Tab-separated table of C-alpha atoms and ligand atoms in Angstrom:
chain	number	residue	atom	x	y	z
A	1	UNK	CA	-44.021	36.814	-1.652
A	2	UNK	CA	-41.332	38.646	0.679
A	3	UNK	CA	-37.990	39.580	-1.392
A	4	UNK	CA	-36.018	36.887	1.038
A	5	UNK	CA	-38.024	34.267	0.265
A	6	UNK	CA	-38.198	34.691	-3.209
A	7	UNK	CA	-34.267	35.186	-2.841
A	8	UNK	CA	-34.423	31.395	-0.843
A	9	UNK	CA	-36.574	30.008	-3.382
A	10	UNK	CA	-33.781	30.786	-6.311
A	11	UNK	CA	-31.052	29.916	-4.276
A	12	UNK	CA	-32.837	26.471	-3.613
A	13	UNK	CA	-33.488	26.421	-7.846
A	14	UNK	CA	-29.890	27.019	-8.841
A	15	UNK	CA	-28.761	23.721	-5.776
A	16	UNK	CA	-31.062	21.492	-7.847
A	17	UNK	CA	-29.301	22.794	-11.331
A	18	UNK	CA	-25.815	22.441	-9.312
A	19	UNK	CA	-26.665	18.685	-8.630
A	20	UNK	CA	-27.152	17.579	-12.027
A	21	UNK	CA	-22.996	17.445	-12.494
A	22	UNK	CA	-22.096	16.675	-8.995
A	23	UNK	CA	-19.399	14.713	-8.997
A	24	UNK	CA	-18.557	15.442	-12.307
A	25	UNK	CA	-17.056	18.780	-11.945
A	26	UNK	CA	-13.402	17.423	-11.536
A	27	UNK	CA	-11.777	18.979	-8.375
A	28	UNK	CA	-14.082	21.617	-9.085
A	29	UNK	CA	-17.438	22.185	-7.134
A	30	UNK	CA	-20.628	22.052	-8.880
A	31	UNK	CA	-21.936	24.902	-8.826
A	32	UNK	CA	-25.242	26.390	-10.055
A	33	UNK	CA	-26.422	30.343	-11.300
A	34	UNK	CA	-29.544	31.874	-12.492
A	35	UNK	CA	-29.562	35.206	-14.168
A	36	UNK	CA	-32.992	36.931	-13.130
A	37	UNK	CA	-34.635	39.899	-14.350
A	38	UNK	CA	-38.012	40.725	-12.233
A	39	UNK	CA	-41.242	42.029	-13.961
A	40	UNK	CA	-42.661	43.648	-10.875
A	41	UNK	CA	-41.654	41.302	-8.877
A	42	UNK	CA	-42.267	38.718	-10.395
A	43	UNK	CA	-39.255	36.783	-11.671
A	44	UNK	CA	-37.933	36.259	-15.325
A	45	UNK	CA	-34.897	33.545	-15.913
A	46	UNK	CA	-32.858	34.966	-18.346
A	47	UNK	CA	-29.795	33.041	-17.753
A	48	UNK	CA	-29.157	29.320	-16.515
A	49	UNK	CA	-25.439	28.149	-15.686
A	50	UNK	CA	-24.081	25.172	-14.025
A	51	UNK	CA	-20.362	24.291	-13.683
A	52	UNK	CA	-19.089	22.201	-16.930
A	53	UNK	CA	-18.322	18.637	-17.031
A	54	UNK	CA	-14.412	18.918	-15.749
A	55	UNK	CA	-14.693	22.320	-13.665
A	56	UNK	CA	-14.860	24.920	-16.936
A	57	UNK	CA	-16.730	27.547	-17.538
A	58	UNK	CA	-17.326	27.297	-14.435
A	59	UNK	CA	-21.561	28.252	-14.071
A	60	UNK	CA	-21.057	32.138	-14.158
A	61	UNK	CA	-19.601	32.084	-17.211
A	62	UNK	CA	-22.414	29.591	-18.670
A	63	UNK	CA	-25.178	31.859	-17.491
A	64	UNK	CA	-23.711	35.099	-18.707
A	65	UNK	CA	-22.992	33.465	-21.951
A	66	UNK	CA	-26.907	32.313	-22.248
A	67	UNK	CA	-28.334	35.778	-21.115
A	68	UNK	CA	-25.926	38.117	-23.425
A	69	UNK	CA	-27.537	41.252	-23.452
A	70	UNK	CA	-30.193	40.840	-20.720
A	71	UNK	CA	-27.601	40.145	-18.051
A	72	UNK	CA	-27.689	44.138	-18.112
A	73	UNK	CA	-29.727	44.716	-14.541
A	74	UNK	CA	-30.244	41.590	-13.962
A	75	UNK	CA	-29.444	39.999	-10.385
A	76	UNK	CA	-27.293	37.041	-10.617
A	77	UNK	CA	-27.701	33.655	-7.967
A	78	UNK	CA	-24.490	31.333	-6.788
A	79	UNK	CA	-24.700	28.539	-4.814
A	80	UNK	CA	-20.809	29.682	-3.675
A	81	UNK	CA	-19.336	32.891	-3.635
A	82	UNK	CA	-17.763	33.819	-7.347
A	83	UNK	CA	-14.201	33.379	-8.050
A	84	UNK	CA	-11.894	36.939	-7.632
A	85	UNK	CA	-8.481	35.016	-8.749
A	86	UNK	CA	-6.938	35.096	-12.909
A	87	UNK	CA	-6.120	32.328	-14.667
A	88	UNK	CA	-6.361	31.873	-18.523
A	89	UNK	CA	-10.042	33.788	-18.352
A	90	UNK	CA	-11.107	36.305	-16.255
A	91	UNK	CA	-12.089	35.309	-12.135
A	92	UNK	CA	-16.514	35.165	-12.320
A	93	UNK	CA	-16.399	38.591	-10.300
A	94	UNK	CA	-14.540	39.948	-12.467
A	95	UNK	CA	-17.034	38.208	-15.278
A	96	UNK	CA	-20.414	39.132	-13.590
A	97	UNK	CA	-19.626	43.231	-13.577
A	98	UNK	CA	-18.256	43.244	-16.964
A	99	UNK	CA	-21.982	41.972	-17.708
A	100	UNK	CA	-23.560	44.517	-16.334
A	101	UNK	CA	-25.510	42.650	-13.139
A	102	UNK	CA	-26.985	45.076	-10.487
A	103	UNK	CA	-27.503	42.620	-7.859
A	104	UNK	CA	-25.701	39.328	-6.719
A	105	UNK	CA	-27.378	36.304	-4.436
A	106	UNK	CA	-24.947	33.870	-3.059
A	107	UNK	CA	-25.629	30.901	-0.542
A	108	UNK	CA	-22.020	30.408	0.952
A	109	UNK	CA	-18.194	31.669	0.877
A	110	UNK	CA	-15.912	29.861	-0.972
A	111	UNK	CA	-12.707	28.981	1.756
A	112	UNK	CA	-10.744	28.972	-1.271
A	113	UNK	CA	-7.359	31.153	-0.565
A	114	UNK	CA	-7.672	32.535	-3.995
A	115	UNK	CA	-11.172	34.133	-2.748
A	116	UNK	CA	-11.801	33.725	0.764
A	117	UNK	CA	-14.079	36.796	0.540
A	118	UNK	CA	-12.568	38.753	-2.318
A	119	UNK	CA	-15.119	37.930	-4.702
A	120	UNK	CA	-17.252	39.361	-3.044
A	121	UNK	CA	-14.931	42.281	-1.805
A	122	UNK	CA	-14.866	42.994	-5.808
A	123	UNK	CA	-18.894	42.975	-6.354
A	124	UNK	CA	-19.009	45.456	-3.138
A	125	UNK	CA	-15.906	47.768	-4.740
A	126	UNK	CA	-17.795	47.797	-8.085
A	127	UNK	CA	-20.802	49.183	-6.625
A	128	UNK	CA	-22.858	45.984	-7.004
A	129	UNK	CA	-25.646	45.208	-4.242
A	130	UNK	CA	-24.454	42.007	-2.392
A	131	UNK	CA	-26.768	39.718	-0.369
A	132	UNK	CA	-25.432	36.517	1.452
A	133	UNK	CA	-27.156	34.025	2.756
A	134	UNK	CA	-26.166	31.356	4.455
A	135	UNK	CA	-27.794	27.870	3.711
A	136	UNK	CA	-27.504	24.864	5.265
A	137	UNK	CA	-28.585	22.472	2.882
A	138	UNK	CA	-25.364	24.590	0.380
A	139	UNK	CA	-23.106	23.882	3.041
A	140	UNK	CA	-24.237	19.645	3.001
A	141	UNK	CA	-24.000	19.666	-1.129
A	142	UNK	CA	-20.620	21.256	-1.439
A	143	UNK	CA	-19.419	19.490	1.789
A	144	UNK	CA	-16.725	17.565	0.078
A	145	UNK	CA	-15.289	20.949	-1.770
A	146	UNK	CA	-14.930	22.653	1.649
A	147	UNK	CA	-13.880	20.066	3.459
A	148	UNK	CA	-11.328	19.508	0.907
A	149	UNK	CA	-10.342	23.499	0.720
A	150	UNK	CA	-10.838	24.099	4.624
A	151	UNK	CA	-9.357	20.752	6.095
A	152	UNK	CA	-7.240	19.593	3.229
A	153	UNK	CA	-8.525	16.641	3.377
A	154	UNK	CA	-11.859	15.254	2.080
A	155	UNK	CA	-14.949	14.334	3.628
A	156	UNK	CA	-15.968	11.319	5.316
A	157	UNK	CA	-18.767	9.879	4.949
A	158	UNK	CA	-18.841	6.662	7.074
A	159	UNK	CA	-21.438	3.824	5.502
A	160	UNK	CA	-22.577	0.646	7.791
A	161	UNK	CA	-24.913	-2.028	7.443
A	162	UNK	CA	-26.238	-2.828	11.374
A	163	UNK	CA	-28.134	-6.400	12.121
A	164	UNK	CA	-31.226	-5.685	14.446
A	165	UNK	CA	-28.502	-6.998	17.392
A	166	UNK	CA	-26.071	-4.276	16.267
A	167	UNK	CA	-23.135	-6.455	14.252
A	168	UNK	CA	-21.403	-5.514	10.574
A	169	UNK	CA	-21.221	-9.915	9.708
A	170	UNK	CA	-19.315	-12.177	10.752
A	171	UNK	CA	-15.238	-12.531	10.618
A	172	UNK	CA	-13.963	-13.636	7.494
A	173	UNK	CA	-17.209	-14.528	5.654
A	174	UNK	CA	-19.907	-12.013	3.457
A	175	UNK	CA	-22.482	-12.281	5.329
A	176	UNK	CA	-25.711	-10.202	3.643
A	177	UNK	CA	-27.094	-7.776	6.365
A	178	UNK	CA	-29.931	-5.387	4.171
A	179	UNK	CA	-31.542	-6.226	1.214
A	180	UNK	CA	-31.770	-5.349	-2.596
A	181	UNK	CA	-33.189	-1.630	-2.090
A	182	UNK	CA	-30.683	-0.697	0.889
A	183	UNK	CA	-27.861	-1.999	-1.371
A	184	UNK	CA	-28.863	0.012	-4.592
A	185	UNK	CA	-29.007	3.108	-2.753
A	186	UNK	CA	-25.400	2.221	-1.676
A	187	UNK	CA	-24.840	2.044	-5.476
A	188	UNK	CA	-26.080	5.572	-5.773
A	189	UNK	CA	-23.513	7.019	-2.991
A	190	UNK	CA	-20.964	5.203	-4.556
A	191	UNK	CA	-21.299	7.233	-7.805
A	192	UNK	CA	-21.260	10.267	-5.676
A	193	UNK	CA	-18.446	9.917	-3.962
A	194	UNK	CA	-14.498	10.789	-5.685
A	195	UNK	CA	-13.398	6.860	-3.563
A	196	UNK	CA	-13.925	4.153	-1.455
A	197	UNK	CA	-12.035	2.397	1.580
A	198	UNK	CA	-12.182	-0.555	3.077
A	199	UNK	CA	-9.987	-2.593	5.542
A	200	UNK	CA	-7.840	-5.625	4.635
A	201	UNK	CA	-9.971	-7.855	6.544
A	202	UNK	CA	-13.191	-7.210	4.490
A	203	UNK	CA	-11.521	-7.163	1.204
A	204	UNK	CA	-10.680	-10.624	2.975
A	205	UNK	CA	-13.812	-11.091	4.132
A	206	UNK	CA	-15.870	-10.522	0.861
A	207	UNK	CA	-13.740	-10.095	-1.467
A	208	UNK	CA	-16.116	-7.403	-2.328
A	209	UNK	CA	-16.726	-5.086	-5.729
A	210	UNK	CA	-16.988	-1.906	-4.443
A	211	UNK	CA	-18.698	-0.538	-7.704
A	212	UNK	CA	-21.740	1.353	-9.111
A	213	UNK	CA	-23.695	-1.062	-10.551
A	214	UNK	CA	-26.810	0.627	-10.812
A	215	UNK	CA	-28.072	0.484	-14.944
A	216	UNK	CA	-26.853	3.848	-16.453
A	217	UNK	CA	-24.415	4.492	-13.648
A	218	UNK	CA	-21.741	2.120	-14.692
A	219	UNK	CA	-18.943	4.507	-15.598
A	220	UNK	CA	-19.731	6.302	-12.095
A	221	UNK	CA	-17.748	3.743	-9.836
A	222	UNK	CA	-15.470	5.636	-7.801
A	223	UNK	CA	-11.607	4.915	-7.131
A	224	UNK	CA	-10.661	1.791	-4.548
A	225	UNK	CA	-8.568	2.340	-1.924
A	226	UNK	CA	-7.718	-0.668	0.529
A	227	UNK	CA	-6.129	0.407	4.208
A	228	UNK	CA	-3.910	-2.588	3.479
A	229	UNK	CA	-0.874	-2.418	5.863
A	230	UNK	CA	1.153	-5.017	4.405
A	231	UNK	CA	0.396	-5.188	0.883
A	232	UNK	CA	-2.470	-8.889	1.054
A	233	UNK	CA	-4.362	-8.481	-1.607
A	234	UNK	CA	-4.654	-11.370	-3.130
A	235	UNK	CA	-4.129	-11.158	-7.278
A	236	UNK	CA	-7.248	-13.279	-7.289
A	237	UNK	CA	-9.321	-10.836	-5.614
A	238	UNK	CA	-12.035	-9.163	-7.574
A	239	UNK	CA	-10.872	-5.854	-6.290
A	240	UNK	CA	-7.291	-7.044	-7.807
A	241	UNK	CA	-8.552	-8.374	-11.015
A	242	UNK	CA	-10.550	-5.259	-12.222
A	243	UNK	CA	-7.742	-2.957	-10.957
A	244	UNK	CA	-7.345	-1.864	-14.984
A	245	UNK	CA	-11.090	-1.287	-15.505
A	246	UNK	CA	-11.800	0.597	-11.634
A	247	UNK	CA	-8.606	2.867	-9.984
A	248	UNK	CA	-7.802	0.607	-7.036
A	249	UNK	CA	-4.684	1.593	-4.636
A	250	UNK	CA	-3.676	-0.100	-1.834
A	251	UNK	CA	-2.726	2.421	1.213
A	252	UNK	CA	0.677	0.351	2.748
A	253	UNK	CA	3.563	0.925	4.667
A	254	UNK	CA	5.236	-1.721	2.231
A	255	UNK	CA	8.045	0.125	0.021
A	256	UNK	CA	6.567	-1.643	-3.434
A	257	UNK	CA	3.992	-4.269	-4.095
A	258	UNK	CA	4.137	-7.882	-4.879
A	259	UNK	CA	4.735	-7.902	-8.548
A	260	UNK	CA	1.423	-9.668	-9.869
A	261	UNK	CA	-0.424	-6.708	-8.085
A	262	UNK	CA	1.028	-4.604	-9.964
A	263	UNK	CA	1.440	-6.315	-13.047
A	264	UNK	CA	-2.515	-5.791	-12.329
A	265	UNK	CA	-2.765	-1.955	-12.735
A	266	UNK	CA	-3.260	-1.962	-8.823
A	267	UNK	CA	-1.342	1.110	-7.613
A	268	UNK	CA	0.412	1.851	-4.344
A	269	UNK	CA	-0.285	5.464	-1.753
A	270	UNK	CA	2.898	5.414	0.553
A	271	UNK	CA	1.546	4.781	4.193
A	272	UNK	CA	3.080	6.099	7.230
A	273	UNK	CA	2.302	3.145	10.480
A	274	UNK	CA	1.225	5.268	14.234
A	275	UNK	CA	0.677	2.465	16.486
A	276	UNK	CA	1.309	-0.712	13.646
A	277	UNK	CA	-1.622	1.002	11.581
A	278	UNK	CA	-2.425	3.066	8.895
A	279	UNK	CA	-1.857	7.226	10.181
A	280	UNK	CA	-5.311	8.469	8.352
A	281	UNK	CA	-4.944	11.527	8.334
A	282	UNK	CA	-1.984	11.385	6.602
A	283	UNK	CA	-3.382	9.064	4.567
A	284	UNK	CA	-6.582	11.859	3.981
A	285	UNK	CA	-3.903	14.709	3.280
A	286	UNK	CA	-2.227	12.213	0.593
A	287	UNK	CA	-5.434	11.365	-0.967
A	288	UNK	CA	-6.972	15.625	-1.236
A	289	UNK	CA	-3.668	16.283	-2.179
A	290	UNK	CA	-4.515	13.002	-5.686
A	291	UNK	CA	-8.366	15.110	-6.539
A	292	UNK	CA	-10.338	12.630	-3.823
A	293	UNK	CA	-12.877	15.432	-2.319
A	294	UNK	CA	-15.485	12.782	-0.685
A	295	UNK	CA	-14.638	9.611	0.175
A	296	UNK	CA	-16.705	6.529	1.363
A	297	UNK	CA	-15.456	4.293	4.350
A	298	UNK	CA	-17.255	1.240	3.512
A	299	UNK	CA	-15.607	-0.371	6.912
A	300	UNK	CA	-15.408	-3.504	8.258
A	301	UNK	CA	-15.471	-3.008	11.996
A	302	UNK	CA	-11.819	-2.125	12.791
A	303	UNK	CA	-11.229	0.401	9.680
A	304	UNK	CA	-14.784	2.646	10.944
A	305	UNK	CA	-13.713	2.195	14.826
A	306	UNK	CA	-11.000	4.043	13.816
A	307	UNK	CA	-11.935	6.906	11.838
A	308	UNK	CA	-14.869	7.073	14.149
A	309	UNK	CA	-11.890	7.283	17.042
A	310	UNK	CA	-9.714	9.962	15.098
A	311	UNK	CA	-13.079	12.061	14.821
A	312	UNK	CA	-12.225	11.867	11.083
A	313	UNK	CA	-16.152	11.236	10.040
A	314	UNK	CA	-17.877	13.859	8.971
A	315	UNK	CA	-21.090	12.135	7.682
A	316	UNK	CA	-22.588	8.750	9.274
A	317	UNK	CA	-24.451	6.369	6.635
A	318	UNK	CA	-26.676	3.795	9.420
A	319	UNK	CA	-28.522	1.077	7.735
A	320	UNK	CA	-30.248	-0.596	10.348
A	321	UNK	CA	-31.886	-4.040	9.210
A	322	UNK	CA	-34.363	-6.419	10.809
A	323	UNK	CA	-31.896	-9.619	10.494
A	324	UNK	CA	-30.107	-10.995	13.193
A	325	UNK	CA	-26.354	-12.204	13.002
A	326	UNK	CA	-26.344	-14.115	16.840
A	327	UNK	CA	-23.256	-14.279	19.309
A	328	UNK	CA	-20.260	-14.946	16.762
A	329	UNK	CA	-21.521	-11.716	14.571
A	330	UNK	CA	-19.155	-8.201	14.713
A	331	UNK	CA	-19.769	-5.667	16.735
A	332	UNK	CA	-20.696	-2.275	15.224
A	333	UNK	CA	-18.700	0.549	16.850
A	334	UNK	CA	-22.156	2.788	16.291
A	335	UNK	CA	-25.554	1.518	16.205
A	336	UNK	CA	-28.776	3.711	15.702
A	337	UNK	CA	-28.539	4.150	19.708
A	338	UNK	CA	-25.385	5.232	20.028
A	339	UNK	CA	-24.557	8.241	17.655
A	340	UNK	CA	-21.536	10.223	19.402
A	341	UNK	CA	-23.458	12.917	20.577
A	342	UNK	CA	-21.659	15.441	17.498
A	343	UNK	CA	-24.041	14.140	14.602
A	344	UNK	CA	-27.046	15.454	14.014
A	345	UNK	CA	-29.958	13.207	12.177
A	346	UNK	CA	-30.962	14.660	8.920
A	347	UNK	CA	-32.602	12.313	7.248
A	348	UNK	CA	-34.542	8.709	7.563
A	349	UNK	CA	-35.348	6.675	4.673
A	350	UNK	CA	-37.165	3.278	4.477
A	351	UNK	CA	-35.532	1.434	2.086
A	352	UNK	CA	-38.237	-1.825	2.372
A	353	UNK	CA	-37.170	-3.973	5.679
A	354	UNK	CA	-34.351	-1.960	6.020
A	355	UNK	CA	-34.076	2.417	7.151
A	356	UNK	CA	-31.591	4.450	6.527
A	357	UNK	CA	-30.397	7.249	8.734
A	358	UNK	CA	-28.402	9.622	7.987
A	359	UNK	CA	-26.741	12.146	10.207
A	360	UNK	CA	-24.441	15.203	10.224
A	361	UNK	CA	-21.885	16.453	12.480
A	362	UNK	CA	-22.641	19.685	13.251
B	1	NAP	N1	-22.266	-4.547	7.353
B	1	NAP	C1	-21.003	-3.643	7.377
B	1	NAP	O1	-21.360	-2.615	6.953
B	1	NAP	C2	-19.568	-3.878	6.890
B	1	NAP	C3	-18.993	-3.227	5.494
B	1	NAP	C4	-17.924	-3.847	5.447
B	1	NAP	C5	-17.593	-4.900	5.850
B	1	NAP	N2	-18.162	-5.465	6.920
B	1	NAP	C6	-17.708	-6.996	7.926
B	1	NAP	O2	-16.641	-6.596	8.705
B	1	NAP	C7	-15.904	-7.652	8.383
B	1	NAP	C8	-14.107	-7.201	8.182
B	1	NAP	O3	-14.193	-6.309	9.258
B	1	NAP	P1	-12.388	-6.198	10.421
B	1	NAP	O4	-12.796	-4.912	11.671
B	1	NAP	O5	-11.968	-7.555	10.177
B	1	NAP	O6	-11.241	-5.814	8.905
B	1	NAP	P2	-11.739	-4.606	8.409
B	1	NAP	O7	-11.915	-3.761	9.446
B	1	NAP	O8	-12.401	-3.905	6.750
B	1	NAP	O9	-9.889	-4.181	8.199
B	1	NAP	C9	-9.255	-4.182	9.519
B	1	NAP	C10	-7.571	-4.442	9.048
B	1	NAP	O10	-7.266	-2.792	7.967
B	1	NAP	C11	-6.315	-2.959	8.227
B	1	NAP	N3	-5.658	-1.210	8.793
B	1	NAP	C12	-4.872	-0.568	8.065
B	1	NAP	N4	-4.866	0.414	9.431
B	1	NAP	C13	-5.623	0.476	9.253
B	1	NAP	C14	-6.793	1.197	10.484
B	1	NAP	N5	-6.070	2.835	10.588
B	1	NAP	N6	-7.423	0.974	11.499
B	1	NAP	C15	-8.434	-0.253	11.588
B	1	NAP	N7	-7.308	-1.258	10.493
B	1	NAP	C16	-6.544	-0.563	10.036
B	1	NAP	C17	-5.554	-3.816	9.144
B	1	NAP	O11	-4.658	-4.948	8.081
B	1	NAP	P3	-3.441	-4.824	8.055
B	1	NAP	O12	-3.059	-4.777	9.620
B	1	NAP	O13	-2.909	-5.512	6.854
B	1	NAP	O14	-2.875	-3.501	7.592
B	1	NAP	C18	-6.722	-4.059	9.875
B	1	NAP	O15	-6.360	-5.788	10.873
B	1	NAP	C19	-16.051	-8.663	7.576
B	1	NAP	O16	-16.690	-10.116	8.325
B	1	NAP	C20	-16.913	-7.917	6.542
B	1	NAP	O17	-17.906	-8.705	5.881
B	1	NAP	C21	-19.151	-5.121	7.214
């Protein structure tokens, strides 16, 4: 196998390792590392590392500790550039140098200002051979971290379930659009996100739970945000009643929340208004500052339209169902045949009678 193909395969193996801790490493990205010795071009893995739960120790440190002396002369495969800044522990680039690694292959540069090429430079200065791949699949996996570091806001996924006649539901009442399989995929997406946002219209119409209810993943429900300029959330709503179990925040221009809501544990994110609506860029900046790297926007129609119009959607999860809602339905701001050109289709899945098409902004 040519060396560059082998490098790609080993980086893909690192990526599969990293996925095991995705969503569990706090504000740090989940990175995968393999330390590999070669016996006549046959790779022998001597150390494996994933960013630990909570974000520390980093993947490189874990792999070096596993490899021990076998790290000397090895090639390190890492999905993200090793860090270069000192904290309580030395930076990972230094740890790789100290471990005697001969070659490092990375799949993406870390845009964190404290790193951003400095990790790579440290390795080169130490005489280590360095190969930098730019793997699109790694960029996708790290998109939450990369978006927060590069744009100071969370990566936004807009999820919509659209009927065969291009509708999202009926204003003011809950109308199921997709089937059980599609809904379980949505629950899995929720488990992978830091937060979910909906508008006050969806809250009033659907009284949703917005939790992950897949067996075994119940503890992975993300934080819930409601765009609610007037703080009109009913204390009897499911979100309010379960705010002690799953953090629930109203994004509102109201200076204080009604006492009934604060007593239930609902918190407030202060928002600025723009044309009478919550200013989305400022809201996203505040969410990022509060540790949210990935946000799943689950509607409804007005909120989805605002995110699209502000060019604040990074990926689009479009569920299309054979259900027909009819004239009274709320038109979806986007359907399969109106996806804006800047989105590229990444994957399509058949889910019973429904279909999921996943798009990423180019
Ligand atoms: N099929 C699906 O995927 C799906 C998903 C979710 C919902 N739905 C359906 O969609 C319907 C609700 O949609 P909707 O359009 O009526 O309500 P919505 O989009 O859920 O909420 C709209 C409300 O959010 C508040 N808001 C605050 N800032 C905003 C901003 N920047 N942009 C837009 N809205 C902002 C406004 O209320 P304030 O003025 O009070 O702040 C606005 O009236 C329901 O029927 C629900 O079943 C369908």
